[in-house]
Amino acid sequence: MSLETIKAKLNEWKKELTPGTFLGRRAYAQILYTPAGETESKDISEDMMKYLLSIEVTDNLSGQVDDMTVTLEDRAQLWQDTWYPEPGSKLDITLYTLNKNGVNEGIKELPVGEFEVDEIEINGMPTTVQIKAVNAIADTSLRGIKQNQSWDNISLYKIANDIAWRNGMSLDYEPGAQNNPSYEHVEQSDASDLEFLKKLCDDAGLDLKISTKTIIILDEYQLENQEPLIVFWRPGTASFSEQTSDDDVSPENPLNFTDFLSYSMKAKTRDIYRACHVKYKQGKNKEVIEGYFEAPNKQTGLTLEVNEQCDTVDAANKLAKKKLREQNRDEITASFSLYGDFHFMAGIVVGFMNFGAFDGKYIITKATHSLGNGYVLSLEMRRCLDGY
């Protein structure tokens, strides 16, 4: 339902309240629907809420497109027939909460984004319909058209900016000038802009994320070096009489969480390395180029051997660091489930306290907001690597 409708209903409910009582926490979704081939959207929130079993929206850090799934009760077969959403139709989702963190908090808003319907699934019994959608980039040339282009004496930022411009998108290049690789010659040959740019980012040790109208290039190492503004405390080991207000949050005064529905943590030892050694024989003379990088916090362990093309020792050292990071970044992972909260999104750094060997800084790699029987947030995280 729209924000105006929510406010109108709240005013009605407030009139019915007994003096001295307050409205409890609630969660809502606004859903705007645009049929395939059309440009004008319609608010279908109230129609959909009558049949809604759940709505699940996933925010990924990189490597996967953000997606959403709506599950509807459909005994009357409306969603299979008259209301059947054609593939290519779009859903624009906004989540709202009321009094999530206190009786006087009021309404909070989280614009989730626009998604394009790409799969519809019917199940029974009882009869339900699942509408699955992905971030709405499928109708752009970014993913759907093969391109051919070459660049000379150019940087990654400029290539990404060219690609964003020809797809009618903006560019958010977060690594900055200090991490902006340059190339003498780059060739895009019969590849979509999305796959071509992703390969360039992968080779540079950067991450690519696509929102509805923006290409975002991230440096996870930079993200991991942020000080956490949110801290998770092991339940039963700390208590806080008051929560920090959003306006006062800082690394010295973080948001503290002690109440979780469930959590799990995992540390793996197999295929984890202390160092990486790169060795490559170049040219007719088979000149040997070598690079090496050692994790600052590991005293023992195996060395990862890599044989990939490198033109200089400096490039080989950078490749060794990149490969070691790729191999070790999922060494320690965690999954948490808690009551829904808008503070969390992919890329946020969270501190863990009083979890023993699992203490440290973690980066959120996936945040899933689930609205149905209550509002639940599921987080997938990995511990930030130290020094690389």
GROMACS .gro file of C-alpha atoms in nm:
model
  388
    1MET     CA    1   0.000   0.000   0.000
    2SER     CA    2   0.113   0.356  -0.062
    3LEU     CA    3   0.260   0.575   0.209
    4GLU     CA    4  -0.052   0.792   0.197
    5THR     CA    5  -0.274   0.486   0.251
    6ILE     CA    6  -0.057   0.368   0.539
    7LYS     CA    7  -0.077   0.708   0.708
    8ALA     CA    8  -0.455   0.717   0.662
    9LYS     CA    9  -0.495   0.374   0.821
   10LEU     CA   10  -0.264   0.470   1.107
   11ASN     CA   11  -0.476   0.774   1.181
   12GLU     CA   12  -0.787   0.553   1.189
   13TRP     CA   13  -0.621   0.305   1.426
   14LYS     CA   14  -0.490   0.582   1.652
   15LYS     CA   15  -0.845   0.712   1.700
   16GLU     CA   16  -0.947   0.369   1.831
   17LEU     CA   17  -0.659   0.342   2.081
   18THR     CA   18  -0.728   0.343   2.452
   19PRO     CA   19  -0.559   0.645   2.617
   20GLY     CA   20  -0.204   0.559   2.722
   21THR     CA   21  -0.161   0.280   2.466
   22PHE     CA   22   0.047   0.280   2.148
   23LEU     CA   23   0.058   0.104   1.813
   24GLY     CA   24   0.304  -0.186   1.811
   25ARG     CA   25   0.566  -0.255   1.546
   26ARG     CA   26   0.433  -0.330   1.198
   27ALA     CA   27   0.576  -0.378   0.850
   28TYR     CA   28   0.427  -0.306   0.508
   29ALA     CA   29   0.521  -0.321   0.142
   30GLN     CA   30   0.429  -0.085  -0.139
   31ILE     CA   31   0.421  -0.263  -0.476
   32LEU     CA   32   0.398  -0.072  -0.804
   33TYR     CA   33   0.328  -0.280  -1.115
   34THR     CA   34   0.420  -0.188  -1.473
   35PRO     CA   35   0.289  -0.431  -1.741
   36ALA     CA   36   0.536  -0.552  -2.003
   37GLY     CA   37   0.576  -0.299  -2.284
   38GLU     CA   38   0.419  -0.014  -2.086
   39THR     CA   39   0.573   0.277  -1.896
   40GLU     CA   40   0.297   0.375  -1.651
   41SER     CA   41   0.287   0.193  -1.317
   42LYS     CA   42  -0.010   0.111  -1.094
   43ASP     CA   43  -0.015   0.064  -0.717
   44ILE     CA   44  -0.133  -0.296  -0.661
   45SER     CA   45  -0.029  -0.313  -0.294
   46GLU     CA   46  -0.377  -0.358  -0.147
   47ASP     CA   47  -0.485  -0.611  -0.411
   48MET     CA   48  -0.168  -0.813  -0.359
   49MET     CA   49  -0.174  -0.795   0.022
   50LYS     CA   50  -0.506  -0.983   0.028
   51TYR     CA   51  -0.326  -1.288  -0.112
   52LEU     CA   52   0.029  -1.231   0.008
   53LEU     CA   53   0.201  -1.517   0.189
   54SER     CA   54   0.550  -1.370   0.172
   55ILE     CA   55   0.773  -1.126  -0.009
   56GLU     CA   56   1.148  -1.182  -0.007
   57VAL     CA   57   1.402  -0.930  -0.138
   58THR     CA   58   1.775  -1.009  -0.159
   59ASP     CA   59   2.056  -0.754  -0.174
   60ASN     CA   60   2.387  -0.906  -0.294
   61LEU     CA   61   2.730  -0.749  -0.257
   62SER     CA   62   2.862  -0.875  -0.591
   63GLY     CA   63   2.859  -1.168  -0.831
   64GLN     CA   64   2.479  -1.202  -0.836
   65VAL     CA   65   2.197  -0.974  -0.945
   66ASP     CA   66   1.962  -0.858  -0.668
   67ASP     CA   67   1.634  -1.050  -0.678
   68MET     CA   68   1.294  -1.084  -0.518
   69THR     CA   69   1.026  -1.352  -0.478
   70VAL     CA   70   0.658  -1.291  -0.405
   71THR     CA   71   0.451  -1.591  -0.290
   72LEU     CA   72   0.071  -1.561  -0.318
   73GLU     CA   73  -0.225  -1.775  -0.214
   74ASP     CA   74  -0.422  -1.852  -0.533
   75ARG     CA   75  -0.709  -2.092  -0.466
   76ALA     CA   76  -0.929  -1.874  -0.692
   77GLN     CA   77  -0.664  -1.899  -0.969
   78LEU     CA   78  -0.665  -1.523  -1.023
   79TRP     CA   79  -0.287  -1.499  -1.050
   80GLN     CA   80  -0.280  -1.791  -1.294
   81ASP     CA   81  -0.540  -1.637  -1.521
   82THR     CA   82  -0.680  -1.282  -1.517
   83TRP     CA   83  -0.398  -1.136  -1.307
   84TYR     CA   84  -0.120  -1.342  -1.460
   85PRO     CA   85   0.195  -1.121  -1.466
   86GLU     CA   86   0.361  -1.144  -1.806
   87PRO     CA   87   0.739  -1.198  -1.810
   88GLY     CA   88   0.904  -0.860  -1.860
   89SER     CA   89   0.655  -0.681  -1.636
   90LYS     CA   90   0.812  -0.478  -1.358
   91LEU     CA   91   0.758  -0.453  -0.984
   92ASP     CA   92   0.884  -0.152  -0.787
   93ILE     CA   93   0.912  -0.235  -0.416
   94THR     CA   94   0.930  -0.010  -0.109
   95LEU     CA   95   0.926  -0.148   0.246
   96TYR     CA   96   0.790   0.043   0.546
   97THR     CA   97   0.809  -0.017   0.921
   98LEU     CA   98   0.611   0.145   1.201
   99ASN     CA   99   0.757   0.185   1.550
  100LYS     CA  100   1.025  -0.076   1.481
  101ASN     CA  101   1.259   0.045   1.758
  102GLY     CA  102   1.015   0.231   1.983
  103VAL     CA  103   0.658   0.352   2.017
  104ASN     CA  104   0.747   0.703   1.903
  105GLU     CA  105   0.969   0.613   1.608
  106GLY     CA  106   0.695   0.644   1.347
  107ILE     CA  107   0.728   0.531   0.986
  108LYS     CA  108   1.063   0.432   0.831
  109GLU     CA  109   1.105   0.375   0.457
  110LEU     CA  110   1.338   0.150   0.253
  111PRO     CA  111   1.313   0.190  -0.127
  112VAL     CA  112   1.423  -0.154  -0.248
  113GLY     CA  113   1.421  -0.091  -0.622
  114GLU     CA  114   1.269  -0.203  -0.950
  115PHE     CA  115   1.261  -0.570  -1.052
  116GLU     CA  116   1.168  -0.742  -1.376
  117VAL     CA  117   0.952  -1.057  -1.368
  118ASP     CA  118   1.147  -1.346  -1.520
  119GLU     CA  119   0.993  -1.661  -1.370
  120ILE     CA  120   0.645  -1.767  -1.252
  121GLU     CA  121   0.590  -2.092  -1.060
  122ILE     CA  122   0.264  -2.260  -0.957
  123ASN     CA  123   0.250  -2.506  -0.666
  124GLY     CA  124  -0.019  -2.709  -0.493
  125MET     CA  125  -0.183  -2.811  -0.271
  126PRO     CA  126  -0.290  -2.557  -0.149
  127THR     CA  127  -0.248  -2.359  -0.469
  128THR     CA  128   0.017  -2.090  -0.456
  129VAL     CA  129   0.192  -1.875  -0.714
  130GLN     CA  130   0.553  -1.762  -0.689
  131ILE     CA  131   0.656  -1.456  -0.889
  132LYS     CA  132   1.033  -1.432  -0.920
  133ALA     CA  133   1.202  -1.117  -1.046
  134VAL     CA  134   1.554  -0.982  -1.086
  135ASN     CA  135   1.699  -0.634  -1.081
  136ALA     CA  136   1.549  -0.458  -1.383
  137ILE     CA  137   1.843  -0.451  -1.623
  138ALA     CA  138   1.726  -0.725  -1.862
  139ASP     CA  139   1.565  -0.481  -2.104
  140THR     CA  140   1.884  -0.278  -2.145
  141SER     CA  141   2.170  -0.337  -2.383
  142LEU     CA  142   2.397  -0.384  -2.081
  143ARG     CA  143   2.316  -0.753  -2.062
  144GLY     CA  144   2.123  -0.827  -2.377
  145ILE     CA  145   2.339  -0.700  -2.667
  146LYS     CA  146   2.681  -0.823  -2.781
  147GLN     CA  147   2.920  -0.534  -2.843
  148ASN     CA  148   3.251  -0.487  -3.027
  149GLN     CA  149   3.479  -0.200  -2.933
  150SER     CA  150   3.845  -0.127  -2.867
  151TRP     CA  151   4.015   0.130  -2.642
  152ASP     CA  152   4.373   0.256  -2.635
  153ASN     CA  153   4.560   0.422  -2.348
  154ILE     CA  154   4.260   0.422  -2.119
  155SER     CA  155   4.169   0.354  -1.755
  156LEU     CA  156   3.912   0.118  -1.608
  157TYR     CA  157   3.711   0.416  -1.484
  158LYS     CA  158   3.686   0.563  -1.836
  159ILE     CA  159   3.586   0.228  -1.989
  160ALA     CA  160   3.317   0.181  -1.724
  161ASN     CA  161   3.197   0.537  -1.778
  162ASP     CA  162   3.171   0.480  -2.155
  163ILE     CA  163   2.967   0.164  -2.095
  164ALA     CA  164   2.741   0.338  -1.843
  165TRP     CA  165   2.680   0.627  -2.084
  166ARG     CA  166   2.580   0.411  -2.381
  167ASN     CA  167   2.336   0.218  -2.161
  168GLY     CA  168   2.175   0.531  -2.017
  169MET     CA  169   2.313   0.461  -1.670
  170SER     CA  170   2.533   0.644  -1.421
  171LEU     CA  171   2.863   0.518  -1.278
  172ASP     CA  172   2.959   0.498  -0.911
  173TYR     CA  173   3.332   0.418  -0.908
  174GLU     CA  174   3.411   0.375  -0.538
  175PRO     CA  175   3.778   0.259  -0.549
  176GLY     CA  176   3.891   0.609  -0.651
  177ALA     CA  177   4.204   0.718  -0.836
  178GLN     CA  178   4.432   0.504  -0.617
  179ASN     CA  179   4.285   0.186  -0.766
  180ASN     CA  180   4.213   0.268  -1.128
  181PRO     CA  181   4.405   0.030  -1.360
  182SER     CA  182   4.525   0.164  -1.695
  183TYR     CA  183   4.556  -0.027  -2.023
  184GLU     CA  184   4.754   0.028  -2.343
  185HIS     CA  185   4.491  -0.160  -2.543
  186VAL     CA  186   4.163  -0.331  -2.452
  187GLU     CA  187   3.937  -0.523  -2.689
  188GLN     CA  188   3.569  -0.601  -2.634
  189SER     CA  189   3.488  -0.873  -2.885
  190ASP     CA  190   3.135  -1.009  -2.926
  191ALA     CA  191   3.062  -0.974  -2.554
  192SER     CA  192   2.783  -0.798  -2.367
  193ASP     CA  193   2.885  -0.488  -2.174
  194LEU     CA  194   2.798  -0.667  -1.849
  195GLU     CA  195   3.020  -0.972  -1.905
  196PHE     CA  196   3.304  -0.762  -2.049
  197LEU     CA  197   3.305  -0.515  -1.759
  198LYS     CA  198   3.276  -0.795  -1.504
  199LYS     CA  199   3.588  -0.962  -1.645
  200LEU     CA  200   3.783  -0.636  -1.627
  201CYS     CA  201   3.675  -0.589  -1.265
  202ASP     CA  202   3.759  -0.950  -1.175
  203ASP     CA  203   4.106  -0.915  -1.329
  204ALA     CA  204   4.160  -0.594  -1.131
  205GLY     CA  205   4.046  -0.752  -0.804
  206LEU     CA  206   3.737  -0.531  -0.792
  207ASP     CA  207   3.367  -0.611  -0.763
  208LEU     CA  208   3.084  -0.516  -0.996
  209LYS     CA  209   2.729  -0.451  -0.877
  210ILE     CA  210   2.437  -0.337  -1.091
  211SER     CA  211   2.144  -0.142  -0.953
  212THR     CA  212   1.846  -0.035  -1.164
  213LYS     CA  213   2.011   0.274  -1.312
  214THR     CA  214   2.368   0.264  -1.182
  215ILE     CA  215   2.684   0.064  -1.245
  216ILE     CA  216   2.870   0.031  -0.915
  217ILE     CA  217   3.235  -0.075  -0.895
  218LEU     CA  218   3.354  -0.168  -0.546
  219ASP     CA  219   3.684  -0.244  -0.378
  220GLU     CA  220   3.602  -0.496  -0.105
  221TYR     CA  221   3.940  -0.433   0.058
  222GLN     CA  222   3.842  -0.068   0.105
  223LEU     CA  223   3.500  -0.167   0.239
  224GLU     CA  224   3.656  -0.410   0.486
  225ASN     CA  225   3.886  -0.138   0.622
  226GLN     CA  226   3.588   0.063   0.744
  227GLU     CA  227   3.530   0.071   1.117
  228PRO     CA  228   3.196  -0.095   1.205
  229LEU     CA  229   2.898   0.124   1.283
  230ILE     CA  230   2.705  -0.184   1.400
  231VAL     CA  231   2.817  -0.436   1.665
  232PHE     CA  232   2.672  -0.782   1.734
  233TRP     CA  233   2.714  -0.901   2.093
  234ARG     CA  234   2.681  -1.264   2.190
  235PRO     CA  235   2.341  -1.297   2.361
  236GLY     CA  236   2.362  -1.279   2.738
  237THR     CA  237   2.702  -1.107   2.750
  238ALA     CA  238   2.595  -0.742   2.728
  239SER     CA  239   2.291  -0.522   2.777
  240PHE     CA  240   2.205  -0.171   2.663
  241SER     CA  241   1.934   0.042   2.819
  242GLU     CA  242   1.905   0.271   2.516
  243GLN     CA  243   1.977   0.223   2.146
  244THR     CA  244   2.196   0.478   1.971
  245SER     CA  245   1.991   0.711   1.752
  246ASP     CA  246   2.068   0.712   1.380
  247ASP     CA  247   2.193   1.072   1.400
  248ASP     CA  248   2.455   0.984   1.664
  249VAL     CA  249   2.599   0.664   1.515
  250SER     CA  250   2.980   0.654   1.484
  251PRO     CA  251   3.259   0.394   1.526
  252GLU     CA  252   3.290   0.516   1.887
  253ASN     CA  253   2.913   0.504   1.939
  254PRO     CA  254   2.780   0.214   1.726
  255LEU     CA  255   2.439   0.052   1.703
  256ASN     CA  256   2.445  -0.250   1.935
  257PHE     CA  257   2.247  -0.570   1.874
  258THR     CA  258   2.205  -0.856   2.122
  259ASP     CA  259   1.870  -1.004   2.017
  260PHE     CA  260   1.884  -1.261   1.734
  261LEU     CA  261   1.639  -1.524   1.614
  262SER     CA  262   1.927  -1.758   1.528
  263TYR     CA  263   2.290  -1.756   1.418
  264SER     CA  264   2.566  -1.987   1.298
  265MET     CA  265   2.937  -1.944   1.230
  266LYS     CA  266   3.182  -2.160   1.042
  267ALA     CA  267   3.561  -2.172   1.009
  268LYS     CA  268   3.722  -2.385   0.741
  269THR     CA  269   4.084  -2.501   0.728
  270ARG     CA  270   4.098  -2.685   0.396
  271ASP     CA  271   4.221  -2.488   0.092
  272ILE     CA  272   4.330  -2.195   0.309
  273TYR     CA  273   4.681  -2.065   0.236
  274ARG     CA  274   4.953  -1.865   0.411
  275ALA     CA  275   5.103  -1.720   0.093
  276CYS     CA  276   5.080  -1.713  -0.287
  277HIS     CA  277   5.366  -1.757  -0.535
  278VAL     CA  278   5.322  -1.650  -0.899
  279LYS     CA  279   5.562  -1.778  -1.165
  280TYR     CA  280   5.540  -1.710  -1.538
  281LYS     CA  281   5.780  -1.767  -1.828
  282GLN     CA  282   5.752  -1.486  -2.079
  283GLY     CA  283   5.858  -1.447  -2.444
  284LYS     CA  284   6.085  -1.650  -2.668
  285ASN     CA  285   6.366  -1.640  -2.414
  286LYS     CA  286   6.138  -1.780  -2.144
  287GLU     CA  287   6.226  -1.500  -1.904
  288VAL     CA  288   6.097  -1.596  -1.559
  289ILE     CA  289   5.879  -1.340  -1.382
  290GLU     CA  290   5.789  -1.416  -1.021
  291GLY     CA  291   5.571  -1.255  -0.757
  292TYR     CA  292   5.498  -1.336  -0.394
  293PHE     CA  293   5.258  -1.225  -0.123
  294GLU     CA  294   5.222  -1.354   0.233
  295ALA     CA  295   4.920  -1.299   0.458
  296PRO     CA  296   5.034  -1.072   0.744
  297ASN     CA  297   4.853  -1.268   1.017
  298LYS     CA  298   4.938  -1.626   0.917
  299GLN     CA  299   5.256  -1.783   1.054
  300THR     CA  300   5.208  -2.131   0.910
  301GLY     CA  301   5.033  -2.292   0.617
  302LEU     CA  302   5.068  -2.388   0.252
  303THR     CA  303   5.171  -2.169  -0.039
  304LEU     CA  304   4.932  -2.132  -0.332
  305GLU     CA  305   5.112  -2.176  -0.666
  306VAL     CA  306   4.981  -1.975  -0.963
  307ASN     CA  307   5.094  -1.978  -1.327
  308GLU     CA  308   4.932  -1.683  -1.507
  309GLN     CA  309   5.066  -1.426  -1.750
  310CYS     CA  310   5.242  -1.128  -1.592
  311ASP     CA  311   5.456  -0.868  -1.770
  312THR     CA  312   5.639  -0.730  -1.467
  313VAL     CA  313   5.740  -0.830  -1.115
  314ASP     CA  314   5.508  -0.562  -0.976
  315ALA     CA  315   5.216  -0.711  -1.170
  316ALA     CA  316   5.309  -1.057  -1.043
  317ASN     CA  317   5.313  -0.935  -0.681
  318LYS     CA  318   4.970  -0.774  -0.725
  319LEU     CA  319   4.837  -1.094  -0.881
  320ALA     CA  320   4.972  -1.300  -0.589
  321LYS     CA  321   4.789  -1.074  -0.342
  322LYS     CA  322   4.467  -1.090  -0.545
  323LYS     CA  323   4.476  -1.471  -0.577
  324LEU     CA  324   4.549  -1.521  -0.207
  325ARG     CA  325   4.257  -1.297  -0.117
  326GLU     CA  326   4.023  -1.485  -0.352
  327GLN     CA  327   4.129  -1.817  -0.200
  328ASN     CA  328   4.106  -1.715   0.166
  329ARG     CA  329   3.817  -1.470   0.185
  330ASP     CA  330   3.556  -1.731   0.285
  331GLU     CA  331   3.774  -1.881   0.559
  332ILE     CA  332   3.534  -1.766   0.833
  333THR     CA  333   3.166  -1.707   0.757
  334ALA     CA  334   2.852  -1.635   0.958
  335SER     CA  335   2.476  -1.638   0.910
  336PHE     CA  336   2.238  -1.439   1.133
  337SER     CA  337   1.861  -1.411   1.144
  338LEU     CA  338   1.701  -1.122   1.331
  339TYR     CA  339   1.392  -0.905   1.336
  340GLY     CA  340   1.369  -0.693   1.022
  341ASP     CA  341   1.580  -0.378   1.023
  342PHE     CA  342   1.663  -0.120   0.754
  343HIS     CA  343   2.017  -0.054   0.883
  344PHE     CA  344   2.155  -0.361   0.709
  345MET     CA  345   2.258  -0.393   0.345
  346ALA     CA  346   2.528  -0.570   0.149
  347GLY     CA  347   2.869  -0.406   0.198
  348ILE     CA  348   2.807  -0.292   0.557
  349VAL     CA  349   3.080  -0.388   0.808
  350VAL     CA  350   2.963  -0.539   1.139
  351GLY     CA  351   3.172  -0.599   1.452
  352PHE     CA  352   3.138  -0.924   1.652
  353MET     CA  353   3.199  -0.914   2.028
  354ASN     CA  354   3.221  -1.195   2.286
  355PHE     CA  355   3.201  -1.471   2.025
  356GLY     CA  356   3.547  -1.600   2.120
  357ALA     CA  357   3.762  -1.705   1.824
  358PHE     CA  358   3.496  -1.564   1.591
  359ASP     CA  359   3.532  -1.205   1.715
  360GLY     CA  360   3.632  -0.946   1.457
  361LYS     CA  361   3.499  -0.742   1.167
  362TYR     CA  362   3.259  -0.900   0.916
  363ILE     CA  363   3.127  -0.771   0.585
  364ILE     CA  364   2.768  -0.843   0.478
  365THR     CA  365   2.768  -1.030   0.146
  366LYS     CA  366   2.392  -1.091   0.129
  367ALA     CA  367   2.096  -0.933   0.307
  368THR     CA  368   1.750  -1.086   0.261
  369HIS     CA  369   1.439  -0.901   0.381
  370SER     CA  370   1.139  -1.135   0.428
  371LEU     CA  371   0.791  -0.996   0.490
  372GLY     CA  372   0.509  -1.239   0.561
  373ASN     CA  373   0.452  -1.389   0.903
  374GLY     CA  374   0.632  -1.092   1.055
  375TYR     CA  375   0.937  -0.917   0.915
  376VAL     CA  376   1.265  -1.108   0.931
  377LEU     CA  377   1.614  -1.016   0.811
  378SER     CA  378   1.866  -1.285   0.713
  379LEU     CA  379   2.233  -1.194   0.679
  380GLU     CA  380   2.525  -1.380   0.526
  381MET     CA  381   2.868  -1.247   0.620
  382ARG     CA  382   3.236  -1.328   0.603
  383ARG     CA  383   3.514  -1.211   0.829
  384CYS     CA  384   3.725  -0.930   0.685
  385LEU     CA  385   4.077  -1.031   0.587
  386ASP     CA  386   4.359  -0.868   0.782
  387GLY     CA  387   4.598  -0.665   0.570
  388TYR     CA  388   4.508  -0.778   0.219
   0.00000   0.00000   0.00000
